[in-house]
Amino acid sequence: MIRAMARRVQELLAVVVLAIFPKATFGKPSYHSRASDAPVAAEGGNRYCLSWRLAVEANNMRAWRTVPPQCQRYVESYMTGGQYDWDLNLIVNQIAAYADRISVSDDGMDAWVLDIDDTCISNMFYYKGKRYGCDPFDAAGFKAWAVRGECPAIPAVLELFQKLVDDGFKVILLTGRDQETLGPVTVDNLLDQGFDGYERLIMRTQAYKGQSAIAYKSDIRRQLVEEGYRIWGNVGDQWSDLQGQFVGNRTFKIPNPMYFVP
């Protein structure tokens, strides 16, 4: 009889626990839900967009063409509301701290590789007209913007650039911009924004037409290493700036949730 009463008490306790904490057993999220499930984005609002941006920056979201439409305001707020600047400043501080630990040789071969677009200079004004990446990339439209030569410097990166030059590093600017059509205007734009004193500006030539950013930049870095340069750091806003071969001793990713370059 006592055993029966004890069993009954256990059953009642189990019912009470399930009534009070139903999610402890049945509320676990499904790991098989699809990324396209609408309720996640609709109910999560900024939470979904924050998760989306994290996936982009961690390179878990690949080959995406546009920012999700429901995230336009979130990306705009991120880029213009201060959080982008906070994130960028933190990364630049990490880069500077790392650079301070390097003993620069007097042979002139200690190098850093920096991307240009949305690493050194900003295209945010252009992408504002593209709904911060919600519209597909428009090559002709971007070229029309770039030939104006009005891309402003990204202040934190400009300060980093000047520090690296002053510390004796050879800063090499490596960009996917077309040398034939955007060469002179890019040189002038960089100079106007304070990027003076770099070792070399390398742009995409006809020989690399049609190649992916990873293949093109890997080959350029290979040539630099074969020339004797020691690439201590590599900075870019795209993972394709930082992947492939001869990437350098350390790589640093600048935030950019507005577009993806394969």
Coordinates of N, CA, C and O in Angstrom, one line a residue, residues 73-196:
R73 N 15.9 47.7 -43.2 CA 16.0 48.7 -42.1 C 17.1 48.3 -41.1 O 17.8 49.2 -40.5
Y74 N 17.2 47.0 -40.8 CA 18.2 46.6 -39.9 C 19.6 46.9 -40.4 O 20.4 47.4 -39.6
V75 N 19.9 46.6 -41.6 CA 21.2 46.8 -42.2 C 21.5 48.3 -42.3 O 22.6 48.7 -42.0
E76 N 20.5 49.1 -42.6 CA 20.7 50.5 -42.7 C 21.0 51.0 -41.3 O 21.9 51.8 -41.1
S77 N 20.3 50.6 -40.3 CA 20.5 51.0 -38.9 C 21.9 50.5 -38.4 O 22.6 51.3 -37.8
Y78 N 22.3 49.3 -38.8 CA 23.6 48.8 -38.4 C 24.7 49.7 -39.1 O 25.7 50.1 -38.4
M79 N 24.6 50.0 -40.3 CA 25.6 50.7 -41.0 C 25.7 52.2 -40.6 O 26.8 52.8 -40.7
T80 N 24.6 52.8 -40.3 CA 24.5 54.3 -40.1 C 24.3 54.6 -38.6 O 24.4 55.8 -38.2
G81 N 23.9 53.7 -37.8 CA 23.5 54.0 -36.4 C 24.6 53.9 -35.4 O 24.3 54.1 -34.2
G82 N 25.8 53.5 -35.8 CA 26.9 53.5 -34.8 C 27.5 52.1 -34.6 O 28.6 52.0 -34.2
Q83 N 26.7 51.0 -34.7 CA 27.2 49.7 -34.4 C 28.3 49.3 -35.3 O 29.3 48.6 -34.9
Y84 N 28.2 49.6 -36.6 CA 29.2 49.3 -37.6 C 30.5 50.0 -37.1 O 31.6 49.3 -37.2
D85 N 30.5 51.2 -36.7 CA 31.7 51.9 -36.3 C 32.3 51.3 -35.0 O 33.5 51.2 -34.9
W86 N 31.4 50.9 -34.1 CA 31.9 50.2 -32.9 C 32.6 48.9 -33.3 O 33.8 48.6 -32.8
D87 N 32.0 48.1 -34.2 CA 32.6 46.8 -34.6 C 33.9 47.1 -35.3 O 34.9 46.4 -35.1
L88 N 33.9 48.0 -36.2 CA 35.1 48.3 -37.0 C 36.3 48.8 -36.1 O 37.4 48.4 -36.3
N89 N 36.0 49.7 -35.2 CA 37.0 50.2 -34.3 C 37.6 49.1 -33.5 O 38.8 49.1 -33.2
L90 N 36.8 48.2 -33.0 CA 37.3 47.1 -32.2 C 38.3 46.2 -33.0 O 39.4 45.8 -32.6
I91 N 37.9 45.9 -34.3 CA 38.8 45.1 -35.2 C 40.1 45.9 -35.5 O 41.2 45.3 -35.4
V92 N 40.0 47.2 -35.8 CA 41.2 48.0 -36.1 C 42.1 48.0 -34.9 O 43.3 47.9 -35.0
N93 N 41.5 48.1 -33.7 CA 42.4 48.1 -32.5 C 43.1 46.8 -32.3 O 44.3 46.7 -31.9
Q94 N 42.4 45.7 -32.7 CA 43.1 44.4 -32.7 C 44.2 44.3 -33.7 O 45.3 43.7 -33.4
I95 N 44.0 44.9 -34.9 CA 45.0 44.9 -35.9 C 46.2 45.7 -35.4 O 47.4 45.2 -35.6
A96 N 46.0 46.9 -34.9 CA 47.1 47.7 -34.4 C 47.9 47.0 -33.3 O 49.1 47.1 -33.3
A97 N 47.2 46.4 -32.4 CA 47.9 45.7 -31.3 C 48.8 44.6 -31.8 O 49.9 44.4 -31.4
Y98 N 48.3 43.9 -32.8 CA 49.1 42.8 -33.5 C 50.3 43.4 -34.2 O 51.4 42.9 -34.1
A99 N 50.1 44.5 -34.9 CA 51.1 45.1 -35.7 C 52.2 45.6 -34.7 O 53.4 45.6 -35.1
D100 N 51.8 46.1 -33.6 CA 52.8 46.6 -32.6 C 53.8 45.5 -32.1 O 54.8 45.9 -31.6
R101 N 53.4 44.3 -32.2 CA 54.2 43.2 -31.7 C 55.2 42.7 -32.8 O 56.0 41.8 -32.5
I102 N 55.1 43.3 -33.9 CA 56.0 42.9 -35.0 C 57.3 43.7 -35.1 O 57.2 45.0 -35.1
S103 N 58.4 43.1 -35.1 CA 59.7 43.9 -35.2 C 59.9 44.1 -36.7 O 60.2 43.1 -37.5
V104 N 59.8 45.3 -37.2 CA 59.9 45.6 -38.6 C 61.4 45.6 -39.0 O 62.3 46.2 -38.4
S105 N 61.7 44.8 -40.0 CA 63.1 44.7 -40.5 C 63.5 45.9 -41.3 O 62.6 46.7 -41.8
D106 N 64.7 46.1 -41.5 CA 65.2 47.3 -42.3 C 65.4 46.9 -43.8 O 66.0 47.7 -44.5
D107 N 65.0 45.7 -44.2 CA 65.1 45.3 -45.6 C 64.0 45.8 -46.5 O 64.0 45.5 -47.7
G108 N 62.9 46.4 -45.9 CA 61.8 46.9 -46.6 C 60.9 45.9 -47.2 O 60.2 46.1 -48.2
M109 N 60.8 44.7 -46.6 CA 60.0 43.6 -47.2 C 58.9 43.2 -46.3 O 58.2 42.2 -46.5
D110 N 58.7 43.9 -45.2 CA 57.6 43.6 -44.3 C 56.3 44.2 -44.8 O 56.3 45.5 -44.8
A111 N 55.3 43.4 -45.2 CA 54.2 44.0 -45.9 C 52.9 43.7 -45.3 O 52.7 42.7 -44.5
W112 N 51.9 44.6 -45.6 CA 50.5 44.3 -45.3 C 49.7 44.5 -46.6 O 50.1 45.3 -47.4
V113 N 48.7 43.7 -46.8 CA 47.8 43.8 -47.9 C 46.5 44.3 -47.5 O 45.9 43.7 -46.6
L114 N 46.0 45.3 -48.1 CA 44.7 45.9 -47.8 C 43.8 45.9 -49.0 O 44.3 46.4 -50.1
D115 N 42.6 45.5 -48.9 CA 41.6 45.7 -49.9 C 41.2 47.2 -50.0 O 41.6 47.9 -49.1
I116 N 40.5 47.6 -51.0 CA 40.1 49.0 -51.2 C 38.7 49.2 -50.9 O 38.3 49.9 -49.9
D117 N 37.8 48.7 -51.7 CA 36.4 49.0 -51.6 C 35.8 48.5 -50.3 O 35.8 47.3 -50.0
D118 N 35.2 49.4 -49.5 CA 34.6 49.1 -48.2 C 35.6 48.5 -47.2 O 35.1 47.8 -46.3
T119 N 36.8 48.7 -47.5 CA 37.9 48.4 -46.5 C 38.6 49.7 -46.3 O 38.7 50.2 -45.1
C120 N 39.2 50.3 -47.3 CA 39.8 51.6 -47.2 C 38.8 52.8 -47.4 O 38.8 53.8 -46.7
I121 N 38.1 52.7 -48.5 CA 37.1 53.7 -48.9 C 35.7 53.1 -48.9 O 35.5 51.9 -49.2
S122 N 34.7 53.9 -48.7 CA 33.3 53.4 -48.5 C 32.5 53.7 -49.7 O 32.5 54.7 -50.3
N123 N 31.6 52.7 -50.0 CA 30.6 52.8 -51.0 C 29.2 52.8 -50.4 O 28.2 52.5 -51.1
M124 N 29.1 53.2 -49.2 CA 27.8 53.1 -48.5 C 26.8 54.1 -49.1 O 25.6 53.8 -49.2
F125 N 27.3 55.2 -49.6 CA 26.4 56.2 -50.3 C 25.8 55.6 -51.5 O 24.6 55.8 -51.8
Y126 N 26.6 54.8 -52.3 CA 26.0 54.1 -53.4 C 25.0 53.0 -53.0 O 23.9 52.9 -53.6
Y127 N 25.4 52.3 -52.0 CA 24.5 51.2 -51.6 C 23.2 51.7 -50.9 O 22.2 51.0 -50.8
K128 N 23.2 52.9 -50.4 CA 22.0 53.5 -49.9 C 21.0 53.5 -51.0 O 19.8 53.3 -50.8
G129 N 21.4 53.9 -52.2 CA 20.5 53.9 -53.3 C 20.1 52.5 -53.8 O 19.1 52.3 -54.6
K130 N 20.8 51.5 -53.3 CA 20.5 50.1 -53.6 C 19.8 49.4 -52.4 O 19.8 48.2 -52.3
R131 N 19.2 50.2 -51.6 CA 18.5 49.8 -50.4 C 19.4 48.9 -49.5 O 19.0 47.9 -49.0
Y132 N 20.6 49.4 -49.4 CA 21.6 48.7 -48.5 C 21.8 47.2 -48.8 O 22.0 46.4 -47.9
G133 N 21.8 47.0 -50.1 CA 22.0 45.6 -50.6 C 20.8 44.8 -50.9 O 21.0 43.6 -51.3
C134 N 19.6 45.3 -50.7 CA 18.4 44.5 -51.0 C 18.2 44.4 -52.5 O 17.5 43.5 -53.0
D135 N 18.8 45.3 -53.3 CA 18.7 45.3 -54.7 C 19.9 44.5 -55.3 O 21.0 44.6 -54.7
P136 N 19.8 43.7 -56.4 CA 20.9 43.0 -56.9 C 22.0 43.9 -57.4 O 21.8 45.1 -57.7
F137 N 23.2 43.4 -57.4 CA 24.4 44.1 -57.8 C 24.2 44.6 -59.3 O 23.8 43.8 -60.1
D138 N 24.6 45.8 -59.5 CA 24.5 46.4 -60.9 C 25.9 46.9 -61.3 O 26.3 47.9 -60.8
A139 N 26.6 46.1 -62.1 CA 27.9 46.4 -62.5 C 28.1 47.8 -63.1 O 29.0 48.6 -62.8
A140 N 27.2 48.1 -64.0 CA 27.2 49.4 -64.7 C 27.0 50.6 -63.7 O 27.6 51.6 -63.8
G141 N 26.0 50.4 -62.9 CA 25.7 51.4 -61.9 C 26.8 51.6 -60.9 O 27.1 52.8 -60.6
F142 N 27.5 50.5 -60.5 CA 28.6 50.7 -59.6 C 29.8 51.4 -60.3 O 30.5 52.3 -59.7
K143 N 30.0 51.1 -61.6 CA 31.1 51.7 -62.3 C 30.8 53.2 -62.4 O 31.7 54.0 -62.3
A144 N 29.6 53.6 -62.7 CA 29.2 55.0 -62.8 C 29.4 55.7 -61.5 O 29.8 56.9 -61.5
W145 N 29.2 55.0 -60.4 CA 29.5 55.6 -59.1 C 31.0 55.8 -58.9 O 31.5 56.8 -58.4
A146 N 31.7 54.7 -59.2 CA 33.2 54.7 -58.9 C 34.0 55.7 -59.7 O 34.9 56.3 -59.2
V147 N 33.5 55.9 -61.0 CA 34.3 56.9 -61.8 C 34.1 58.3 -61.3 O 34.9 59.2 -61.7
R148 N 33.2 58.6 -60.4 CA 33.1 59.9 -59.9 C 34.2 60.2 -58.9 O 34.5 61.4 -58.6
G149 N 34.8 59.2 -58.4 CA 35.9 59.4 -57.5 C 35.6 60.0 -56.1 O 36.4 60.8 -55.6
E150 N 34.4 59.7 -55.7 CA 33.9 60.4 -54.5 C 33.7 59.5 -53.3 O 33.0 59.8 -52.3
C151 N 34.3 58.3 -53.3 CA 34.2 57.4 -52.2 C 35.0 58.0 -51.0 O 36.2 58.2 -51.1
P152 N 34.3 58.2 -49.9 CA 35.0 58.7 -48.7 C 35.9 57.7 -48.0 O 35.6 56.5 -48.0
A153 N 36.9 58.1 -47.3 CA 37.8 57.2 -46.5 C 37.0 56.7 -45.4 O 36.1 57.3 -44.8
I154 N 37.3 55.4 -45.0 CA 36.7 54.9 -43.7 C 37.7 55.3 -42.7 O 38.9 54.8 -42.6
P155 N 37.3 56.2 -41.8 CA 38.3 56.9 -40.9 C 39.2 55.9 -40.1 O 40.4 56.1 -40.0
A156 N 38.6 54.9 -39.5 CA 39.4 54.0 -38.7 C 40.5 53.3 -39.5 O 41.6 53.1 -39.0
V157 N 40.1 52.9 -40.7 CA 41.1 52.2 -41.6 C 42.2 53.2 -42.1 O 43.3 52.8 -42.3
L158 N 41.8 54.4 -42.4 CA 42.8 55.4 -42.8 C 43.8 55.6 -41.7 O 45.0 55.7 -42.0
E159 N 43.3 55.7 -40.5 CA 44.2 55.9 -39.3 C 45.2 54.6 -39.2 O 46.4 54.8 -39.0
L160 N 44.6 53.4 -39.4 CA 45.4 52.2 -39.4 C 46.4 52.3 -40.6 O 47.6 51.9 -40.3
F161 N 46.0 52.6 -41.7 CA 46.9 52.7 -42.9 C 48.1 53.6 -42.6 O 49.3 53.3 -42.8
Q162 N 47.8 54.8 -42.0 CA 48.9 55.8 -41.7 C 49.8 55.2 -40.7 O 51.0 55.4 -40.7
K163 N 49.3 54.5 -39.7 CA 50.1 53.9 -38.7 C 51.1 52.8 -39.3 O 52.3 52.8 -38.9
L164 N 50.5 52.0 -40.1 CA 51.3 50.9 -40.7 C 52.5 51.6 -41.6 O 53.6 51.1 -41.5
V165 N 52.2 52.6 -42.3 CA 53.2 53.3 -43.1 C 54.2 53.9 -42.2 O 55.4 53.8 -42.4
D166 N 53.8 54.6 -41.2 CA 54.7 55.3 -40.3 C 55.6 54.3 -39.5 O 56.7 54.6 -39.2
D167 N 55.1 53.1 -39.3 CA 55.8 52.0 -38.6 C 56.8 51.3 -39.5 O 57.6 50.5 -39.0
G168 N 56.8 51.6 -40.8 CA 57.8 51.1 -41.7 C 57.3 49.9 -42.5 O 58.1 49.3 -43.3
F169 N 56.1 49.5 -42.4 CA 55.5 48.5 -43.2 C 55.3 49.0 -44.7 O 55.0 50.1 -44.9
K170 N 55.4 48.0 -45.6 CA 55.1 48.3 -47.0 C 53.6 47.9 -47.2 O 53.3 46.7 -47.1
V171 N 52.7 48.9 -47.4 CA 51.3 48.6 -47.5 C 51.0 48.5 -49.0 O 51.2 49.4 -49.8
I172 N 50.4 47.4 -49.4 CA 50.1 47.1 -50.7 C 48.6 47.0 -50.8 O 47.9 46.2 -50.1
L173 N 48.0 47.9 -51.7 CA 46.6 47.9 -51.9 C 46.2 47.0 -53.0 O 46.7 47.2 -54.2
L174 N 45.4 46.0 -52.8 CA 45.0 45.0 -53.8 C 43.5 45.0 -53.9 O 42.7 44.7 -53.0
T175 N 43.1 45.4 -55.1 CA 41.6 45.5 -55.4 C 41.2 44.8 -56.6 O 42.0 44.5 -57.6
G176 N 39.9 44.5 -56.7 CA 39.3 43.8 -57.9 C 38.9 44.9 -58.9 O 38.3 44.5 -59.9
R177 N 39.1 46.1 -58.6 CA 38.7 47.2 -59.6 C 39.5 47.0 -60.9 O 40.7 46.6 -60.9
D178 N 38.8 47.3 -62.0 CA 39.4 47.2 -63.3 C 40.5 48.3 -63.5 O 40.1 49.5 -63.4
Q179 N 41.7 47.9 -63.9 CA 42.7 48.9 -64.0 C 42.5 49.8 -65.2 O 42.7 51.0 -65.2
E180 N 42.0 49.3 -66.3 CA 41.8 50.0 -67.5 C 40.8 51.1 -67.4 O 41.0 52.3 -67.8
T181 N 39.7 50.8 -66.7 CA 38.6 51.8 -66.7 C 38.6 52.6 -65.4 O 38.0 53.7 -65.4
L182 N 39.2 52.1 -64.3 CA 39.1 52.8 -63.0 C 40.4 53.1 -62.4 O 40.5 53.6 -61.3
G183 N 41.5 52.9 -63.2 CA 42.8 53.1 -62.6 C 43.1 54.5 -62.2 O 43.3 54.8 -61.0
P184 N 43.1 55.5 -63.1 CA 43.4 56.9 -62.7 C 42.5 57.4 -61.6 O 42.9 58.1 -60.7
V185 N 41.2 57.2 -61.8 CA 40.2 57.8 -60.8 C 40.4 57.1 -59.4 O 40.2 57.8 -58.4
T186 N 40.8 55.9 -59.4 CA 41.0 55.2 -58.1 C 42.3 55.8 -57.4 O 42.2 56.1 -56.2
V187 N 43.3 56.0 -58.2 CA 44.5 56.7 -57.6 C 44.2 58.0 -57.0 O 44.6 58.4 -55.9
D188 N 43.5 58.8 -57.8 CA 43.1 60.2 -57.3 C 42.2 60.1 -56.1 O 42.3 60.9 -55.2
N189 N 41.2 59.2 -56.1 CA 40.3 59.1 -55.0 C 41.0 58.7 -53.7 O 40.8 59.3 -52.7
L190 N 41.9 57.8 -53.8 CA 42.7 57.4 -52.6 C 43.6 58.5 -52.1 O 43.6 58.8 -50.9
L191 N 44.2 59.2 -53.0 CA 45.1 60.4 -52.6 C 44.2 61.5 -52.0 O 44.6 62.0 -51.0
D192 N 43.1 61.8 -52.6 CA 42.2 62.8 -52.0 C 41.8 62.5 -50.6 O 41.5 63.4 -49.8
Q193 N 41.6 61.2 -50.3 CA 41.1 60.8 -49.0 C 42.3 60.5 -48.0 O 42.0 60.0 -46.9
G194 N 43.5 60.8 -48.4 CA 44.6 60.6 -47.4 C 45.4 59.4 -47.5 O 46.3 59.2 -46.7
F195 N 45.1 58.5 -48.5 CA 45.9 57.3 -48.6 C 47.1 57.6 -49.5 O 47.1 57.3 -50.7
D196 N 48.1 58.0 -48.9 CA 49.4 58.4 -49.5 C 50.5 57.7 -48.9 O 50.5 57.6 -47.6

